[in-house]
mmCIF file of C-alpha atoms in Angstrom:
data_model
loop_
_atom_site.group_PDB
_atom_site.id
_atom_site.type_symbol
_atom_site.label_atom_id
_atom_site.label_comp_id
_atom_site.label_asym_id
_atom_site.label_seq_id
_atom_site.Cartn_x
_atom_site.Cartn_y
_atom_site.Cartn_z
ATOM 1 C CA MET A 276 -5.467 18.469 -5.894
ATOM 2 C CA SER A 277 -8.366 20.807 -5.413
ATOM 3 C CA GLY A 278 -11.831 21.419 -6.736
ATOM 4 C CA THR A 279 -14.627 18.888 -6.693
ATOM 5 C CA ILE A 280 -13.580 15.377 -7.672
ATOM 6 C CA GLU A 281 -16.015 12.549 -8.366
ATOM 7 C CA PRO A 282 -15.752 9.757 -5.786
ATOM 8 C CA MET A 283 -13.741 6.647 -6.510
ATOM 9 C CA PRO A 284 -15.954 4.258 -8.536
ATOM 10 C CA ALA A 285 -17.407 1.438 -6.423
ATOM 11 C CA GLY A 286 -16.160 -1.161 -8.912
ATOM 12 C CA VAL A 287 -12.572 0.028 -8.459
ATOM 13 C CA VAL A 288 -12.865 -0.147 -4.659
ATOM 14 C CA ALA A 289 -14.357 -3.654 -4.959
ATOM 15 C CA ALA A 290 -11.500 -4.754 -7.236
ATOM 16 C CA ALA A 291 -8.919 -3.307 -4.826
ATOM 17 C CA ALA A 292 -10.685 -5.089 -1.952
ATOM 18 C CA GLY A 293 -10.409 -8.322 -3.929
ATOM 19 C CA ALA A 294 -6.649 -7.766 -4.251
ATOM 20 C CA VAL A 295 -6.386 -7.107 -0.500
ATOM 21 C CA ARG A 296 -8.409 -10.266 0.250
ATOM 22 C CA ALA A 297 -6.185 -12.310 -2.077
ATOM 23 C CA LEU A 298 -3.044 -11.000 -0.390
ATOM 24 C CA LEU A 299 -4.455 -11.792 3.052
ATOM 25 C CA ARG A 300 -5.941 -15.107 1.847
ATOM 26 C CA LEU A 301 -9.358 -14.167 3.227
ATOM 27 C CA ASP A 302 -12.637 -15.707 2.115
ATOM 28 C CA GLU A 303 -15.064 -13.487 0.191
ATOM 29 C CA GLY A 304 -17.468 -12.842 3.085
ATOM 30 C CA ASN A 305 -14.877 -12.633 5.857
ATOM 31 C CA GLU A 306 -14.955 -9.030 7.183
ATOM 32 C CA ALA A 307 -15.990 -7.811 3.725
ATOM 33 C CA ALA A 308 -17.101 -4.323 4.787
ATOM 34 C CA PHE A 309 -13.853 -3.651 6.639
ATOM 35 C CA VAL A 310 -11.741 -4.936 3.742
ATOM 36 C CA GLU A 311 -13.616 -2.613 1.350
ATOM 37 C CA ARG A 312 -13.046 0.315 3.700
ATOM 38 C CA VAL A 313 -9.289 -0.290 3.983
ATOM 39 C CA ALA A 314 -9.062 -0.793 0.208
ATOM 40 C CA GLY A 315 -10.717 2.607 -0.314
ATOM 41 C CA VAL A 316 -8.354 4.205 2.183
ATOM 42 C CA ALA A 317 -5.354 2.545 0.488
ATOM 43 C CA LEU A 318 -6.470 3.937 -2.888
ATOM 44 C CA GLY A 319 -6.748 7.406 -1.358
ATOM 45 C CA LEU A 320 -3.310 7.087 0.232
ATOM 46 C CA GLY A 321 -1.906 6.047 -3.144
ATOM 47 C CA GLU A 322 -3.365 9.134 -4.789
ATOM 48 C CA SER A 323 -2.023 11.365 -2.021
ATOM 49 C CA PHE A 324 1.447 9.828 -2.178
ATOM 50 C CA CYS A 325 1.642 9.897 -5.976
ATOM 51 C CA GLY A 326 0.179 13.398 -6.256
ATOM 52 C CA GLN A 327 -2.217 12.399 -9.005
ATOM 53 C CA LEU A 328 -5.551 10.674 -9.483
ATOM 54 C CA LEU A 329 -4.983 6.978 -10.033
ATOM 55 C CA ILE A 330 -8.377 6.269 -11.612
ATOM 56 C CA GLU A 331 -9.907 8.645 -14.163
ATOM 57 C CA ARG A 332 -12.768 10.735 -12.790
ATOM 58 C CA GLY A 333 -14.513 14.015 -13.459
ATOM 59 C CA VAL A 334 -13.229 17.192 -11.811
ATOM 60 C CA GLU A 335 -14.741 20.666 -11.474
ATOM 61 C CA GLU A 336 -12.420 23.503 -10.553
ATOM 62 C CA GLY A 337 -13.033 27.222 -10.286
ATOM 63 C CA VAL A 338 -10.473 29.547 -11.876
ATOM 64 C CA ALA A 339 -10.059 33.309 -11.878
ATOM 65 C CA GLY A 340 -10.669 35.263 -15.054
ATOM 66 C CA ARG A 341 -7.299 35.850 -16.733
ATOM 67 C CA THR A 342 -6.070 36.004 -20.274
ATOM 68 C CA ALA A 343 -2.822 34.286 -19.213
ATOM 69 C CA TRP A 344 -2.686 30.488 -19.048
ATOM 70 C CA GLN A 345 -3.521 29.031 -15.617
ATOM 71 C CA PRO A 346 -2.631 25.483 -14.518
ATOM 72 C CA LEU A 347 -5.316 23.070 -13.371
ATOM 73 C CA SER A 348 -4.552 21.514 -10.011
ATOM 74 C CA THR A 349 -5.433 17.844 -10.583
ATOM 75 C CA LEU A 350 -3.141 15.561 -12.573
ATOM 76 C CA PRO A 351 -2.932 13.975 -15.088
ATOM 77 C CA VAL A 352 -5.557 15.719 -17.204
ATOM 78 C CA ARG A 353 -7.034 13.568 -19.957
ATOM 79 C CA ALA A 354 -9.610 15.967 -21.414
ATOM 80 C CA ILE A 355 -10.841 19.500 -20.764
ATOM 81 C CA LEU A 356 -14.596 19.387 -21.265
ATOM 82 C CA SER A 357 -15.842 22.946 -20.698
ATOM 83 C CA GLY A 358 -15.222 26.314 -19.123
ATOM 84 C CA GLY A 359 -12.672 28.081 -21.297
ATOM 85 C CA GLU A 360 -9.877 27.653 -23.777
ATOM 86 C CA GLY A 361 -7.839 24.655 -22.703
ATOM 87 C CA ALA A 362 -4.666 22.777 -23.512
ATOM 88 C CA ILE A 363 -2.888 19.733 -22.084
ATOM 89 C CA ASP A 364 0.912 19.590 -22.106
ATOM 90 C CA ARG A 365 3.039 16.469 -22.560
ATOM 91 C CA ASP A 366 3.261 15.970 -18.771
ATOM 92 C CA GLY A 367 -0.525 15.749 -18.423
ATOM 93 C CA ARG A 368 -0.888 19.199 -16.852
ATOM 94 C CA GLY A 369 -4.041 20.992 -17.938
ATOM 95 C CA TRP A 370 -3.947 24.700 -18.779
ATOM 96 C CA VAL A 371 -6.876 27.065 -19.224
ATOM 97 C CA ARG A 372 -7.504 30.716 -19.902
ATOM 98 C CA THR A 373 -10.761 32.552 -19.612
ATOM 99 C CA GLY A 374 -11.784 36.181 -19.821
ATOM 100 C CA GLU A 375 -13.800 35.897 -16.619
ATOM 101 C CA ALA A 376 -14.017 33.613 -13.599
ATOM 102 C CA ALA A 377 -15.296 30.189 -14.627
ATOM 103 C CA THR A 378 -15.793 26.621 -13.507
ATOM 104 C CA ILE A 379 -13.641 24.286 -15.564
ATOM 105 C CA ARG A 380 -14.890 20.737 -16.049
ATOM 106 C CA TYR A 381 -12.343 18.119 -17.002
ATOM 107 C CA ARG A 382 -11.401 14.454 -16.674
ATOM 108 C CA ALA A 383 -8.200 13.459 -14.943
ATOM 109 C CA GLY A 384 -6.584 10.197 -13.923
ATOM 110 C CA LEU A 385 -3.696 7.880 -14.637
ATOM 111 C CA SER A 386 -5.821 4.847 -15.640
ATOM 112 C CA THR A 387 -9.377 4.190 -16.723
ATOM 113 C CA SER A 388 -9.876 1.137 -14.473
ATOM 114 C CA TRP A 389 -8.301 -1.010 -11.750
ATOM 115 C CA ALA A 390 -7.136 -3.500 -14.391
ATOM 116 C CA ALA A 391 -5.380 -0.736 -16.342
ATOM 117 C CA LEU A 392 -3.399 0.549 -13.335
ATOM 118 C CA PRO A 393 0.346 -0.061 -13.500
ATOM 119 C CA PRO A 394 1.045 -3.295 -11.580
ATOM 120 C CA GLU A 395 3.346 -1.532 -9.099
ATOM 121 C CA ILE A 396 0.611 0.868 -8.039
ATOM 122 C CA ALA A 397 -2.036 -1.863 -7.794
ATOM 123 C CA HIS A 398 0.247 -4.117 -5.750
ATOM 124 C CA GLY A 399 1.171 -1.177 -3.495
ATOM 125 C CA VAL A 400 -2.543 -0.551 -2.885
ATOM 126 C CA ALA A 401 -3.039 -4.223 -1.997
ATOM 127 C CA ILE A 402 -0.049 -4.219 0.393
ATOM 128 C CA MET A 403 -1.208 -0.960 1.983
ATOM 129 C CA GLY A 404 -4.741 -2.341 2.393
ATOM 130 C CA ALA A 405 -3.402 -5.546 3.961
ATOM 131 C CA HIS A 406 -1.205 -3.474 6.280
ATOM 132 C CA LEU A 407 -4.193 -1.371 7.373
ATOM 133 C CA PHE A 408 -6.235 -4.545 7.907
ATOM 134 C CA ASP A 409 -3.552 -6.227 10.020
ATOM 135 C CA ASN A 410 -2.702 -3.108 12.038
ATOM 136 C CA ARG A 411 -6.161 -1.683 12.659
ATOM 137 C CA ASP A 412 -5.589 -1.208 16.373
ATOM 138 C CA ALA A 413 -2.097 0.304 16.218
ATOM 139 C CA ALA A 414 -0.506 3.376 14.707
ATOM 140 C CA ALA A 415 2.008 1.324 12.741
ATOM 141 C CA VAL A 416 4.347 2.785 10.146
ATOM 142 C CA PRO A 417 3.372 1.914 6.542
ATOM 143 C CA PRO A 418 5.632 -0.648 4.877
ATOM 144 C CA ALA A 419 8.660 0.741 3.042
ATOM 145 C CA ALA A 420 7.797 -1.586 0.143
ATOM 146 C CA VAL A 421 4.703 0.493 -0.599
ATOM 147 C CA ALA A 422 6.717 3.698 -0.935
ATOM 148 C CA ALA A 423 9.243 1.861 -3.108
ATOM 149 C CA LEU A 424 6.470 0.657 -5.430
ATOM 150 C CA TRP A 425 4.759 4.064 -5.648
ATOM 151 C CA ARG A 426 7.823 6.338 -5.757
ATOM 152 C CA PRO A 427 8.404 6.093 -9.560
ATOM 153 C CA TRP A 428 4.830 7.351 -10.074
ATOM 154 C CA ARG A 429 5.128 10.237 -7.599
ATOM 155 C CA ARG A 430 4.642 13.706 -9.053
ATOM 156 C CA MET A 431 6.073 16.522 -7.023
ATOM 157 C CA ARG A 432 6.721 20.104 -7.918
ATOM 158 C CA LEU A 433 8.777 22.519 -5.866
ATOM 159 C CA ASP A 434 7.883 25.665 -7.797
ATOM 160 C CA ALA A 435 4.777 26.982 -9.527
ATOM 161 C CA PRO A 436 4.061 25.351 -12.885
ATOM 162 C CA ARG A 437 4.870 27.461 -15.965
ATOM 163 C CA ARG A 438 3.651 27.126 -19.485
ATOM 164 C CA ALA A 439 6.436 27.225 -22.041
#
């Protein structure tokens, strides 16, 4: 993922923190700032592991001027807003072509809100947040359960994307 991506919405981080608190059985005010921080980190780790934005946000990405189709780097693309001729394939990859260098503005993300996230991803975020909370002083290995929950949503590509 490259370009400029809007930050994770505060409401999503708060909802993820609520899931972490519920998993840890913590009261609302108990270490609230730290729980929010680990929830935000867990969301970021989920996006990194899955290779896609989990929550829909705006993205700006600069592209070179070419008449051939160029792939956008952030997945999954929901809408190409401006910057050139655009298309979205069935896998959610955005494609653009412009006659000159341009900044492409688009929206990308798997879900529109925390509530709309697939349950496996949301639960993986909660487990990861709880793990970070419990192991804040040690360099502990993340739980295998998190990878197992996120793996079906992981998007990896070994070669350059091509437009058919």
